[in-house]
mmCIF file of C-alpha atoms in Angstrom:
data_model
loop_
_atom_site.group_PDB
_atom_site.id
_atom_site.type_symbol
_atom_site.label_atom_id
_atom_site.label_comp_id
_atom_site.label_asym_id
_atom_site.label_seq_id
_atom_site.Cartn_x
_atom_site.Cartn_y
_atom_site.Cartn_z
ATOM 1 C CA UNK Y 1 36.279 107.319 109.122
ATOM 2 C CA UNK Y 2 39.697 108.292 110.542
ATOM 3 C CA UNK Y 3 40.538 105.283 111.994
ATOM 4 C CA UNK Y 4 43.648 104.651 109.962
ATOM 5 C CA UNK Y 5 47.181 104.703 110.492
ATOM 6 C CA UNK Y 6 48.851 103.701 113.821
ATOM 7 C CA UNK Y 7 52.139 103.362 112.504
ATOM 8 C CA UNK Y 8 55.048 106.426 111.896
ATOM 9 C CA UNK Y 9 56.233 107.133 108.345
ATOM 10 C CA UNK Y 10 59.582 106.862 107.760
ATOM 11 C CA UNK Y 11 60.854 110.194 107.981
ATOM 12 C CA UNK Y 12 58.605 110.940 111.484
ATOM 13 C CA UNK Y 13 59.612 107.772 112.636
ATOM 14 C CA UNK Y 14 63.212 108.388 112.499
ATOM 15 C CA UNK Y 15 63.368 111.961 114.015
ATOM 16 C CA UNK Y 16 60.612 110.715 117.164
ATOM 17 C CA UNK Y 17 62.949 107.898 117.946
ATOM 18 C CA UNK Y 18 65.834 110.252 118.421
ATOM 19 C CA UNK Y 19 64.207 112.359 121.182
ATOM 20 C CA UNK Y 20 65.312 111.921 124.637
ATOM 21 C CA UNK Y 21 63.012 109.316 126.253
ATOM 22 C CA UNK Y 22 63.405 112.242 129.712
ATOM 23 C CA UNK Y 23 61.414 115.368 129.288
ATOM 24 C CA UNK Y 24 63.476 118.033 130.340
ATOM 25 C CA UNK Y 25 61.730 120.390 133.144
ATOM 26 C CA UNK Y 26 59.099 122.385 131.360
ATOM 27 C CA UNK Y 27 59.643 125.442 133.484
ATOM 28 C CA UNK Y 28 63.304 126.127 132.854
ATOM 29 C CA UNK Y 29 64.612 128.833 131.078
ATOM 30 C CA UNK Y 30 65.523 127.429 127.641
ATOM 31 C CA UNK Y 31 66.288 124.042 125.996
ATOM 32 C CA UNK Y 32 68.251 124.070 123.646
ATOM 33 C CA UNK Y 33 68.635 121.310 120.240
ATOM 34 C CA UNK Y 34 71.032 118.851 120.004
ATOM 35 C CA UNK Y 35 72.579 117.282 117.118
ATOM 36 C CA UNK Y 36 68.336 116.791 115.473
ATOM 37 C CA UNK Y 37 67.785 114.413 112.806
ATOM 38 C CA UNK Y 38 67.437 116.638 109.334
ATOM 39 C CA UNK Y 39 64.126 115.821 107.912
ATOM 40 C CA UNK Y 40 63.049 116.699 104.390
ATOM 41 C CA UNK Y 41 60.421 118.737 104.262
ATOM 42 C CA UNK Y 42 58.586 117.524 101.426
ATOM 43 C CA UNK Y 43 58.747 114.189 101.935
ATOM 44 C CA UNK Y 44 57.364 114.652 105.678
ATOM 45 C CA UNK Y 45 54.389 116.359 103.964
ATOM 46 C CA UNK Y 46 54.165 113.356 101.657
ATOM 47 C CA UNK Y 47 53.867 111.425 104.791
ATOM 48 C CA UNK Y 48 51.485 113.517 106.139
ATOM 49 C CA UNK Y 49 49.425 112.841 103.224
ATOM 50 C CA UNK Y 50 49.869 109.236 103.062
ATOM 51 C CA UNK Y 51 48.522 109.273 106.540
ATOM 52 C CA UNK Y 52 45.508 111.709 105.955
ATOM 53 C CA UNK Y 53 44.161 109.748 102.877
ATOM 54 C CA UNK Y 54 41.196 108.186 104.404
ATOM 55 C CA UNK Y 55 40.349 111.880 105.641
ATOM 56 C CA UNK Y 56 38.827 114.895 103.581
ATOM 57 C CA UNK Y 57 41.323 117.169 102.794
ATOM 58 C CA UNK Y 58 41.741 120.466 105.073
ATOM 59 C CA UNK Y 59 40.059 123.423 103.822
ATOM 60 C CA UNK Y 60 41.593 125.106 101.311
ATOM 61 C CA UNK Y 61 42.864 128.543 101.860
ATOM 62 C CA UNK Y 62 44.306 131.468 99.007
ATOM 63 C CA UNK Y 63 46.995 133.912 99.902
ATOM 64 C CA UNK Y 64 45.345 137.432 99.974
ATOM 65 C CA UNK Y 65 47.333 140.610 98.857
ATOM 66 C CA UNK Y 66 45.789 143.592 100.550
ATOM 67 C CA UNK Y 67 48.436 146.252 98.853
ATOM 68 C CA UNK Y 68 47.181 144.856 95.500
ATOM 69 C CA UNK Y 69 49.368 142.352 93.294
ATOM 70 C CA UNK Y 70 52.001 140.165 94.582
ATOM 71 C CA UNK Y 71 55.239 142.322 95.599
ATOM 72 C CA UNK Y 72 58.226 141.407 93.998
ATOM 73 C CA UNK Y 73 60.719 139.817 96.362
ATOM 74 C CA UNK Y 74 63.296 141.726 97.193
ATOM 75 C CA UNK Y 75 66.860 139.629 97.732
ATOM 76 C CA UNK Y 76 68.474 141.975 101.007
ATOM 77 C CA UNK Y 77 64.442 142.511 102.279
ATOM 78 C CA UNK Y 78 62.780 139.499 101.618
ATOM 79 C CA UNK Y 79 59.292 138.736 103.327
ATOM 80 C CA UNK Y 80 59.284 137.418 106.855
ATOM 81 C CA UNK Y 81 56.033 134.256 106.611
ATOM 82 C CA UNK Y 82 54.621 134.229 110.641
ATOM 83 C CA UNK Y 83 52.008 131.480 111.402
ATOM 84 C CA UNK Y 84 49.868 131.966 114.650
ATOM 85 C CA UNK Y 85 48.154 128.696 115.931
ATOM 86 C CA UNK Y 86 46.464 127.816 118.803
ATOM 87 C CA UNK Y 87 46.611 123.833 118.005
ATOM 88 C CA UNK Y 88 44.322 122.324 120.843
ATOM 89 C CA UNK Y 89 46.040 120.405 123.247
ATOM 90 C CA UNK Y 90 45.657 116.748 123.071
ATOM 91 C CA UNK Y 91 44.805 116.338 126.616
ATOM 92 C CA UNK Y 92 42.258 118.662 126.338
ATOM 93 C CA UNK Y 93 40.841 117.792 122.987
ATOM 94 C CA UNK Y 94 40.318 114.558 124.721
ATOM 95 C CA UNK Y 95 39.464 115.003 127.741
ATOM 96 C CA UNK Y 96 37.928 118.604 128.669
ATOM 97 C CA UNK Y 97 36.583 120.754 125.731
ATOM 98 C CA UNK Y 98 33.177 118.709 125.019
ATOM 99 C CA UNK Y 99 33.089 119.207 121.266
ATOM 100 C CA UNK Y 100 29.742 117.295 121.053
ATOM 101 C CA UNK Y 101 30.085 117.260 117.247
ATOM 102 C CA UNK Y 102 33.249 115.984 116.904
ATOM 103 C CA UNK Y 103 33.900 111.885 116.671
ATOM 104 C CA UNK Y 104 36.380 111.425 119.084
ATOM 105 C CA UNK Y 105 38.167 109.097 116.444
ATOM 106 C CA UNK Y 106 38.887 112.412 114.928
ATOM 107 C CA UNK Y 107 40.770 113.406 117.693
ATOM 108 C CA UNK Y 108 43.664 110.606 118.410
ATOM 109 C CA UNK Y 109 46.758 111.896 118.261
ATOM 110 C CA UNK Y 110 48.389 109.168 115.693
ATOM 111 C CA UNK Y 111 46.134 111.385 112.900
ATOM 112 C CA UNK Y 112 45.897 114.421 113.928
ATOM 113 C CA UNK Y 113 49.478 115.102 114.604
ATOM 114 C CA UNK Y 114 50.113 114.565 110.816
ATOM 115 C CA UNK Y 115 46.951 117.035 110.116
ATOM 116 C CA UNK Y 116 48.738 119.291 112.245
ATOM 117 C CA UNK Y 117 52.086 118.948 110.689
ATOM 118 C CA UNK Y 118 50.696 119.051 107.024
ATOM 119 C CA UNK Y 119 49.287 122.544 108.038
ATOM 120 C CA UNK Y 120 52.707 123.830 109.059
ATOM 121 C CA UNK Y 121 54.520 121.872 106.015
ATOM 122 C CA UNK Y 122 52.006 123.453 103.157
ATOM 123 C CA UNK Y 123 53.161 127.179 104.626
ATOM 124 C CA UNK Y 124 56.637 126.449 105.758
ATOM 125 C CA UNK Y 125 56.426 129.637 108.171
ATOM 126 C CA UNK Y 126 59.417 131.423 109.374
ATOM 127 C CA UNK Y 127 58.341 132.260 113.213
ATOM 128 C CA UNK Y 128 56.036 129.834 114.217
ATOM 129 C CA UNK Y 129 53.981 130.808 117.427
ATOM 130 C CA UNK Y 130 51.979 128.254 119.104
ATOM 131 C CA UNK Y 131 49.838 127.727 121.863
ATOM 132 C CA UNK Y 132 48.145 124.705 123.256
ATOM 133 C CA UNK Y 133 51.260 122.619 123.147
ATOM 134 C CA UNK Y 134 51.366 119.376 125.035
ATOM 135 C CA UNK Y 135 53.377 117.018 122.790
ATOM 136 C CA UNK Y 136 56.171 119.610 122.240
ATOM 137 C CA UNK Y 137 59.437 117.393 123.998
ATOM 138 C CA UNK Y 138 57.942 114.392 122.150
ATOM 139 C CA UNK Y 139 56.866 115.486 118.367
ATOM 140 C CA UNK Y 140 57.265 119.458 117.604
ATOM 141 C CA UNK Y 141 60.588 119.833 118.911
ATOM 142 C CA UNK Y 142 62.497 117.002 117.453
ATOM 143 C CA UNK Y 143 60.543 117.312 114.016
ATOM 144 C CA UNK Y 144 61.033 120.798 114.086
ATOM 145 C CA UNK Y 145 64.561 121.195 114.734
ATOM 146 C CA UNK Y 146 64.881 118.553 111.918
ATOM 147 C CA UNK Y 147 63.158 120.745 109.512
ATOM 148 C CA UNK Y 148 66.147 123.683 110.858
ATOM 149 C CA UNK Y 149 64.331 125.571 113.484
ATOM 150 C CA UNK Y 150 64.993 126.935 116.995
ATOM 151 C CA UNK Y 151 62.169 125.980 119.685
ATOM 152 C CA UNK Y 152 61.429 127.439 122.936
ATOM 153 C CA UNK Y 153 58.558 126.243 125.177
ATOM 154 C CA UNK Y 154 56.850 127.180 128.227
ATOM 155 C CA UNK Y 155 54.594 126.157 130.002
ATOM 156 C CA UNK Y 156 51.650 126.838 132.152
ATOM 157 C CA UNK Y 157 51.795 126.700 135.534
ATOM 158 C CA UNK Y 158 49.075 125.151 136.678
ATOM 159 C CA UNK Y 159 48.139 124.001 133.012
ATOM 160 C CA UNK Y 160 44.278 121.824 133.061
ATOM 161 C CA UNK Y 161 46.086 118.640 130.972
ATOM 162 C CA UNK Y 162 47.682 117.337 134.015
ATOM 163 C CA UNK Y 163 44.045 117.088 134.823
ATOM 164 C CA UNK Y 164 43.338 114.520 132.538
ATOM 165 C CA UNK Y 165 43.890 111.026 133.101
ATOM 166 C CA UNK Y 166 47.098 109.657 130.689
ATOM 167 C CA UNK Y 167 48.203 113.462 129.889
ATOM 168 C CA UNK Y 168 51.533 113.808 128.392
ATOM 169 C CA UNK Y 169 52.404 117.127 130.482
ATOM 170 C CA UNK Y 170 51.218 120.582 131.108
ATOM 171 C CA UNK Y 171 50.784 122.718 128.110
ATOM 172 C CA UNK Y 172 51.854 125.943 127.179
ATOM 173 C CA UNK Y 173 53.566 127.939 124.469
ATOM 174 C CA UNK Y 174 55.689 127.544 121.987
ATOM 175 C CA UNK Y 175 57.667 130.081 119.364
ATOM 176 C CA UNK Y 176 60.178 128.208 116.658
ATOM 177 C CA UNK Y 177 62.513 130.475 114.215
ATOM 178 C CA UNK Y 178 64.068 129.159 111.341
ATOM 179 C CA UNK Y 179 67.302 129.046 111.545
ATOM 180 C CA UNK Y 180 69.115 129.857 108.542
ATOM 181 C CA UNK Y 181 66.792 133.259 108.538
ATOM 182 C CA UNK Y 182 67.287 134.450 111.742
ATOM 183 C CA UNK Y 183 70.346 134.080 114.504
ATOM 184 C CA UNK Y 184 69.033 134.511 118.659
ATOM 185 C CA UNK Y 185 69.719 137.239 120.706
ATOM 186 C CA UNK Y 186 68.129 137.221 123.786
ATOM 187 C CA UNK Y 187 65.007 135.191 125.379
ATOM 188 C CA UNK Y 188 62.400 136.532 127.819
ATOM 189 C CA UNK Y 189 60.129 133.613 129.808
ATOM 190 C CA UNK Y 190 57.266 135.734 131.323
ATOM 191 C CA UNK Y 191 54.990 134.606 133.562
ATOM 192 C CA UNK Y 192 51.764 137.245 133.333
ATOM 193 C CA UNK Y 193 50.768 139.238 136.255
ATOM 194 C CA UNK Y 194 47.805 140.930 136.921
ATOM 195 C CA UNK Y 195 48.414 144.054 139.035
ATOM 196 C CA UNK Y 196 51.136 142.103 141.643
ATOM 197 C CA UNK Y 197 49.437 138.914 141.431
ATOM 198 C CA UNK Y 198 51.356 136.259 139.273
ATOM 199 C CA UNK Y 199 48.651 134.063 137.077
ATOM 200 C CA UNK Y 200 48.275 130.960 135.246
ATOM 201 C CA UNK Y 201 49.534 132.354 131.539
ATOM 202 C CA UNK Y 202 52.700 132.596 130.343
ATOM 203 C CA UNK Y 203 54.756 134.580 127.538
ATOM 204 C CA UNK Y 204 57.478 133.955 125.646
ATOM 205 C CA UNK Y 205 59.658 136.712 123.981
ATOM 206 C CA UNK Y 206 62.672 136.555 121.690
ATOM 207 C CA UNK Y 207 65.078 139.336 120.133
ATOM 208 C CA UNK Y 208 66.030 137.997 116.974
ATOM 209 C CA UNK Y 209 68.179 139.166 114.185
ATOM 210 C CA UNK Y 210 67.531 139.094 110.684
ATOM 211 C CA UNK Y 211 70.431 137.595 108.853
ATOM 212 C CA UNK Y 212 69.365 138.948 105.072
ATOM 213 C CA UNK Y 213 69.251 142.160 106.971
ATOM 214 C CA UNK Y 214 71.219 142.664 110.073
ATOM 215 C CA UNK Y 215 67.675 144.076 111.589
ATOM 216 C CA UNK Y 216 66.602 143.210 114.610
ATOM 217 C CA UNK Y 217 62.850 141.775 115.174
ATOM 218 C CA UNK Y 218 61.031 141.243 118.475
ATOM 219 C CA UNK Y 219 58.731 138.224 118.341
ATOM 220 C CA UNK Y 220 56.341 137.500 121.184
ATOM 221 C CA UNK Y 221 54.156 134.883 121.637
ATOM 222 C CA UNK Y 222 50.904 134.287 124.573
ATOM 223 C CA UNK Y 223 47.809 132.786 125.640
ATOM 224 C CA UNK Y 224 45.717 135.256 127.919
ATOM 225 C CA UNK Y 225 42.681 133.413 130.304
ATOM 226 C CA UNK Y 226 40.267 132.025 128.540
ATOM 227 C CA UNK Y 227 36.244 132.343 129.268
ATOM 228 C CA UNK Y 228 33.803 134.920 129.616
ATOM 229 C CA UNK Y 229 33.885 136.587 133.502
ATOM 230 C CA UNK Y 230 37.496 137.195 132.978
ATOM 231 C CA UNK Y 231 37.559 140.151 130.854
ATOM 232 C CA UNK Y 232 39.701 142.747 133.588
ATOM 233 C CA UNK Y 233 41.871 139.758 134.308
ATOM 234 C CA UNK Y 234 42.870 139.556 130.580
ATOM 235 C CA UNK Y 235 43.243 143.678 130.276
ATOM 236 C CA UNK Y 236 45.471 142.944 133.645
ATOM 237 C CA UNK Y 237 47.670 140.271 131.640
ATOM 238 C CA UNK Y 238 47.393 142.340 128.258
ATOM 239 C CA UNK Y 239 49.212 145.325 130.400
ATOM 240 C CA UNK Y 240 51.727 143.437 132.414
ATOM 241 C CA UNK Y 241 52.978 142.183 128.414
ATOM 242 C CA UNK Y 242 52.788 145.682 127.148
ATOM 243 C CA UNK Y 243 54.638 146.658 129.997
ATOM 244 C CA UNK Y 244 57.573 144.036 129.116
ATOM 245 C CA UNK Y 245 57.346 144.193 125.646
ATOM 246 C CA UNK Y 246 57.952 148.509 125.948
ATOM 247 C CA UNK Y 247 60.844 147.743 128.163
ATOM 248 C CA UNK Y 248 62.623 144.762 125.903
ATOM 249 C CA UNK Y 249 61.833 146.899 122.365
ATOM 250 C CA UNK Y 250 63.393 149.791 124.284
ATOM 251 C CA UNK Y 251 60.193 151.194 124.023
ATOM 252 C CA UNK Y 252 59.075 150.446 120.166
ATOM 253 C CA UNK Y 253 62.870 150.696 118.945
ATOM 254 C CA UNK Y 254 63.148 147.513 118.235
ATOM 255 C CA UNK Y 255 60.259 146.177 115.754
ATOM 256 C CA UNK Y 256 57.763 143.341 117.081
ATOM 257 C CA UNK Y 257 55.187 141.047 116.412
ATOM 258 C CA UNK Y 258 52.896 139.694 118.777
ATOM 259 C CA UNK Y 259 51.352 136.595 118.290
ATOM 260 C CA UNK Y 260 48.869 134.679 120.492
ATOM 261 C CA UNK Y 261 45.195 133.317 121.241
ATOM 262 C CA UNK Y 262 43.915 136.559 123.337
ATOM 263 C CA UNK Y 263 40.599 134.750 124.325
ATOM 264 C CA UNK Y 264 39.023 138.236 123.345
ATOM 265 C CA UNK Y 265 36.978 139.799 120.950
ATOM 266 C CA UNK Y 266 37.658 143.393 119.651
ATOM 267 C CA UNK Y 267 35.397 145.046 122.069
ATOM 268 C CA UNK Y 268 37.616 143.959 124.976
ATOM 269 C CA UNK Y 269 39.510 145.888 127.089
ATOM 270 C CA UNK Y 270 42.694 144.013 126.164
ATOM 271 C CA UNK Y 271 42.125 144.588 122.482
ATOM 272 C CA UNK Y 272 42.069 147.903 122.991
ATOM 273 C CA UNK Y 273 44.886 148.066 125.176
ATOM 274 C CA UNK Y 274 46.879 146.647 122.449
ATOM 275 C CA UNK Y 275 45.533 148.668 119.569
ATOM 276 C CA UNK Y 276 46.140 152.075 121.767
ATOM 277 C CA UNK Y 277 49.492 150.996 122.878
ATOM 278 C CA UNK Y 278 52.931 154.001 122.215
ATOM 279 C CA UNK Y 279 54.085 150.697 120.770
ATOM 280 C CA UNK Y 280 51.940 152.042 117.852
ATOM 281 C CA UNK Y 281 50.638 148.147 117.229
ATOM 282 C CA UNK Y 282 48.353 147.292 114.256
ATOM 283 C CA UNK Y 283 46.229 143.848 113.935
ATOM 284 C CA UNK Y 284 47.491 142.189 110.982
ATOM 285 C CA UNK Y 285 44.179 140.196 110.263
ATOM 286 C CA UNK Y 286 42.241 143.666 110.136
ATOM 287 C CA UNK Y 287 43.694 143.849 106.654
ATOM 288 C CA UNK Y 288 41.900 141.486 104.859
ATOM 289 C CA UNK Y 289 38.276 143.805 105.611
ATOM 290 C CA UNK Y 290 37.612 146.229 103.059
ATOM 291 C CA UNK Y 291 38.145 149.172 105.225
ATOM 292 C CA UNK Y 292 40.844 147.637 106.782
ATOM 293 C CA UNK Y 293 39.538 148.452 109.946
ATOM 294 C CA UNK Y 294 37.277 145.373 110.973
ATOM 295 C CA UNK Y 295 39.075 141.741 112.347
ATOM 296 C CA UNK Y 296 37.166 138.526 110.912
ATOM 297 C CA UNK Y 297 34.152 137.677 111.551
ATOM 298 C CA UNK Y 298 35.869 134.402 113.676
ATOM 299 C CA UNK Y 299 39.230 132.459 114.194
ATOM 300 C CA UNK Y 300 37.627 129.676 116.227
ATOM 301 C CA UNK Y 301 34.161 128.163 115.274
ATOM 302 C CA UNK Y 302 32.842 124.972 117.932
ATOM 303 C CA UNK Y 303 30.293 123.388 119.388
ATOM 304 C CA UNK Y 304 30.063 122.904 122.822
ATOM 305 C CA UNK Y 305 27.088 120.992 125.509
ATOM 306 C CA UNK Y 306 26.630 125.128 126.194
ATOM 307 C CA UNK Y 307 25.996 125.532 122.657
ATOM 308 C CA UNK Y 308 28.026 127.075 119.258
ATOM 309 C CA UNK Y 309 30.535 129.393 119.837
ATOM 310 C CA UNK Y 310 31.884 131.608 117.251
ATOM 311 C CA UNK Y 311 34.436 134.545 117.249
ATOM 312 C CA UNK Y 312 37.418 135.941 116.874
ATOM 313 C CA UNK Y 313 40.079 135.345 119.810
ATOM 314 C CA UNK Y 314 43.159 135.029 117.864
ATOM 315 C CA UNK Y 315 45.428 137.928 116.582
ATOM 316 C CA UNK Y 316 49.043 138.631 115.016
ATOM 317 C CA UNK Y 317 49.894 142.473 116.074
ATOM 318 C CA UNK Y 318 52.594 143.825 114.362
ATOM 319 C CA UNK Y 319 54.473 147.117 114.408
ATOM 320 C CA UNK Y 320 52.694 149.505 111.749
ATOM 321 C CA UNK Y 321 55.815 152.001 111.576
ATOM 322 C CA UNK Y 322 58.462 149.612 111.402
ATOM 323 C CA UNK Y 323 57.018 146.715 109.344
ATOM 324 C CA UNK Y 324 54.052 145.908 106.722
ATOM 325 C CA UNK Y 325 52.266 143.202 105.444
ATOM 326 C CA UNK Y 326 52.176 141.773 102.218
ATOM 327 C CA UNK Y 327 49.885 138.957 102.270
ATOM 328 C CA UNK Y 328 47.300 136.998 104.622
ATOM 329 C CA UNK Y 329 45.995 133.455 104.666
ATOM 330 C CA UNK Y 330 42.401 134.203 104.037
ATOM 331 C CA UNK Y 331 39.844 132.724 106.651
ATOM 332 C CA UNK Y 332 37.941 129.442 105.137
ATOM 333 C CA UNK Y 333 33.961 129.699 104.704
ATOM 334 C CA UNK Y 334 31.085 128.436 106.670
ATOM 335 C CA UNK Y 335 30.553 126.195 104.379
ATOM 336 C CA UNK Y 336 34.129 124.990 104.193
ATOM 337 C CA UNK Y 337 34.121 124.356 108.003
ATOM 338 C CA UNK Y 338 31.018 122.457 107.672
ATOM 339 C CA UNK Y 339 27.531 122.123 110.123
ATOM 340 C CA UNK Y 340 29.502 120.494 112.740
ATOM 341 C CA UNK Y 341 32.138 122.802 112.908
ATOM 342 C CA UNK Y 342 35.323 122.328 114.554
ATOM 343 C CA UNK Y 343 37.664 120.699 115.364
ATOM 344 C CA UNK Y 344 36.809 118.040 113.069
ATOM 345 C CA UNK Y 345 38.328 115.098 110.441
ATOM 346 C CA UNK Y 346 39.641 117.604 108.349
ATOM 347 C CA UNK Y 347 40.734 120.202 110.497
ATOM 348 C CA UNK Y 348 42.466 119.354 113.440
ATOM 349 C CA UNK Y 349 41.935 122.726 116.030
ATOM 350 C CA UNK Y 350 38.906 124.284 116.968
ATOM 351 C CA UNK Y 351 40.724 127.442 116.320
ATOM 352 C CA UNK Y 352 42.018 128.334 112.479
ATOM 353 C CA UNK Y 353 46.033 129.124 112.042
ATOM 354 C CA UNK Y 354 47.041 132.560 110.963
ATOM 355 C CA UNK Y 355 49.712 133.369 108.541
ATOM 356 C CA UNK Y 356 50.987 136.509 107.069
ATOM 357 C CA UNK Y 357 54.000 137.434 105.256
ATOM 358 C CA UNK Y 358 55.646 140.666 106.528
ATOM 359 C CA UNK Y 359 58.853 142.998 105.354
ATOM 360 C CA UNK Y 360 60.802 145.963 107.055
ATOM 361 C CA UNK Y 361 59.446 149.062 105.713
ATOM 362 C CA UNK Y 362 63.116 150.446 103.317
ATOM 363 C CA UNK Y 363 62.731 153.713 105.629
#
């Protein structure tokens, strides 16, 4: 299974063949688009599905309304849609993780690019915050300033894909805004700290306005150290961000959401940094419990030569005064995942996306 199409659709084919052959440096401030190939966003997700038809079809996932029915949509407020993804870089996929029950067929990129794009094409977010990002020069930014968004990437320093024999780069993160919902203000590139001592993860922040509104909206976007053992290191990283993100909201007056794989269950210290911060934060994905008080029971489900590893790592904080949410993606079923886990055929992450739709509160 999965061993299907080599070639590029139309539509992907054009916009990849207009991308500089040079990546630009991956460490420099900002890169902006040029002149991008529009692409149709409904015929790249028929593409996507052309592609994908020898594979099952990705779980399927309902829109959840915590505040009861589905709010009316409101033409000078309209809901803000913000994806979080950690998408598993290819290098790694490949060549590091050890996901013992996944074929590595289902891994090669010329498939599960499209399984990643369909994901992002079914939702059609409008902040997009990524991590794991290694093809971003080569596929996400071109197709995604084609479908009319703004991309920023950074990467990691010393990121484990240049590692791995025929990498395509370091990875790192990436946050995209679409374009005819929001205009730029200012960009922040952060490289995380931990007491004095710079580290291996990166941030990147972005003061946008709203252009339905004329509000302003802080987005953030992070990966924080991954594996057990590094628990004060993460609470380290998780303050040095609080301590940016105070100073670049002006200290909460500008509203923010924070998205980001955290590497860290609720009962870290870097949860609870964020859930105690004066930037009065509140974990989106907390909504969807009955008491709205309790995250998932997981975001990431694999197995590994250590063994299966489930929990929850990823998060989309959001300020509780200034904005609320309206809907969540819900999180697919064991059975939906199925015995062996993931990342798999029809899923193409070992961690699950999260998407939420979110609206200035009218006071």
């Amino acid at each position: 299974m999965g061993g299907g199409s080599s070639r590029l659709f139309g539509t992907l084919a054009q916009t990849l063949n207009s991308a500089p052959l040079a990546q630009p440096d991956p460490y420099s401030e900002e890169n902006p688009d040029a002149d991008p190939v529009e692409v149709d966003p409904d015929q790249l997700l028929r593409e996507c599905e052309e592609a994908l038809q020898r594979r099952p079809a990705r779980p399927h996932r309902d829109m959840v309304y915590p505040s009861g029915p589905v709010p009316h949509p409101h033409l000078h407020n309209p809901s803000i849609r913000v994806m979080q993804w950690n998408i598993l870089a290819q290098a790694l996929g490949e060549g590091k993780d050890g996901f013992i029950r996944c074929p590595l067929d289902a891994l090669n990129w010329h498939e599960r690019k499209y399984l990643i794009l369909e994901e992002i094409l079914t939702y059609r977010p409008d902040i997009l915050c990524l991590q794991e990002v290694d093809h971003y020069y080569d596929t996400f930014q071109p197709i995604m300033a084609g479908l009319g968004y703004h991309g920023s990437f950074l990467a990691k320093p010393w990121s484990p894909c240049l590692d791995v024999e025929r990498n395509n780069g370091p990875d790192g993160c990436a946050l995209f805004y679409r374009r005819s919902r929001f205009s730029l203000r200012a960009t922040a590139h952060l490289r995380l700290s931990a007491v004095t001592m710079p580290t291996n993860q990166v941030a990147i922040v972005q003061t946008l306005t709203c252009r339905a509104t004329g509000r302003p909206l802080c987005v953030g976007v992070t990966h924080l150290k991954a594996r057990s053992g590094w628990e004060r290191l993460r609470g380290a990283q998780g303050a040095d961000l609080l301590r940016s993100l105070r100073s670049i909201t002006a200290r909460g007056a500008v509203p923010l959401v924070v998205c980001g794989d955290f590497n860290a269950e609720p009962s870290e210290d870097v949860y609870q940094r964020f859930s105690s911060s004066p930037l009065r934060l509140n974990s989106a994905y907390k909504l969807l419990s009955r008491d709205g008080q309790t995250e998932p029971a997981y975001t990431t489900w694999k197995i590994r030569p250590s063994g299966e590893s489930r929990g929850t790592l990823d998060y989309i904080w959001y300020s509780a005064d200034a904005l609320s949410v309206h809907s969540l993606l819900d999180i697919p079923t064991e059975d939906q995942i199925g015995p062996d886990r993931l990342p798999s055929y029809h899923y193409p992450s070992d961690h699950l996306s999260l998407l939420c739709d979110v609206g200035f509160r009218e006071d």
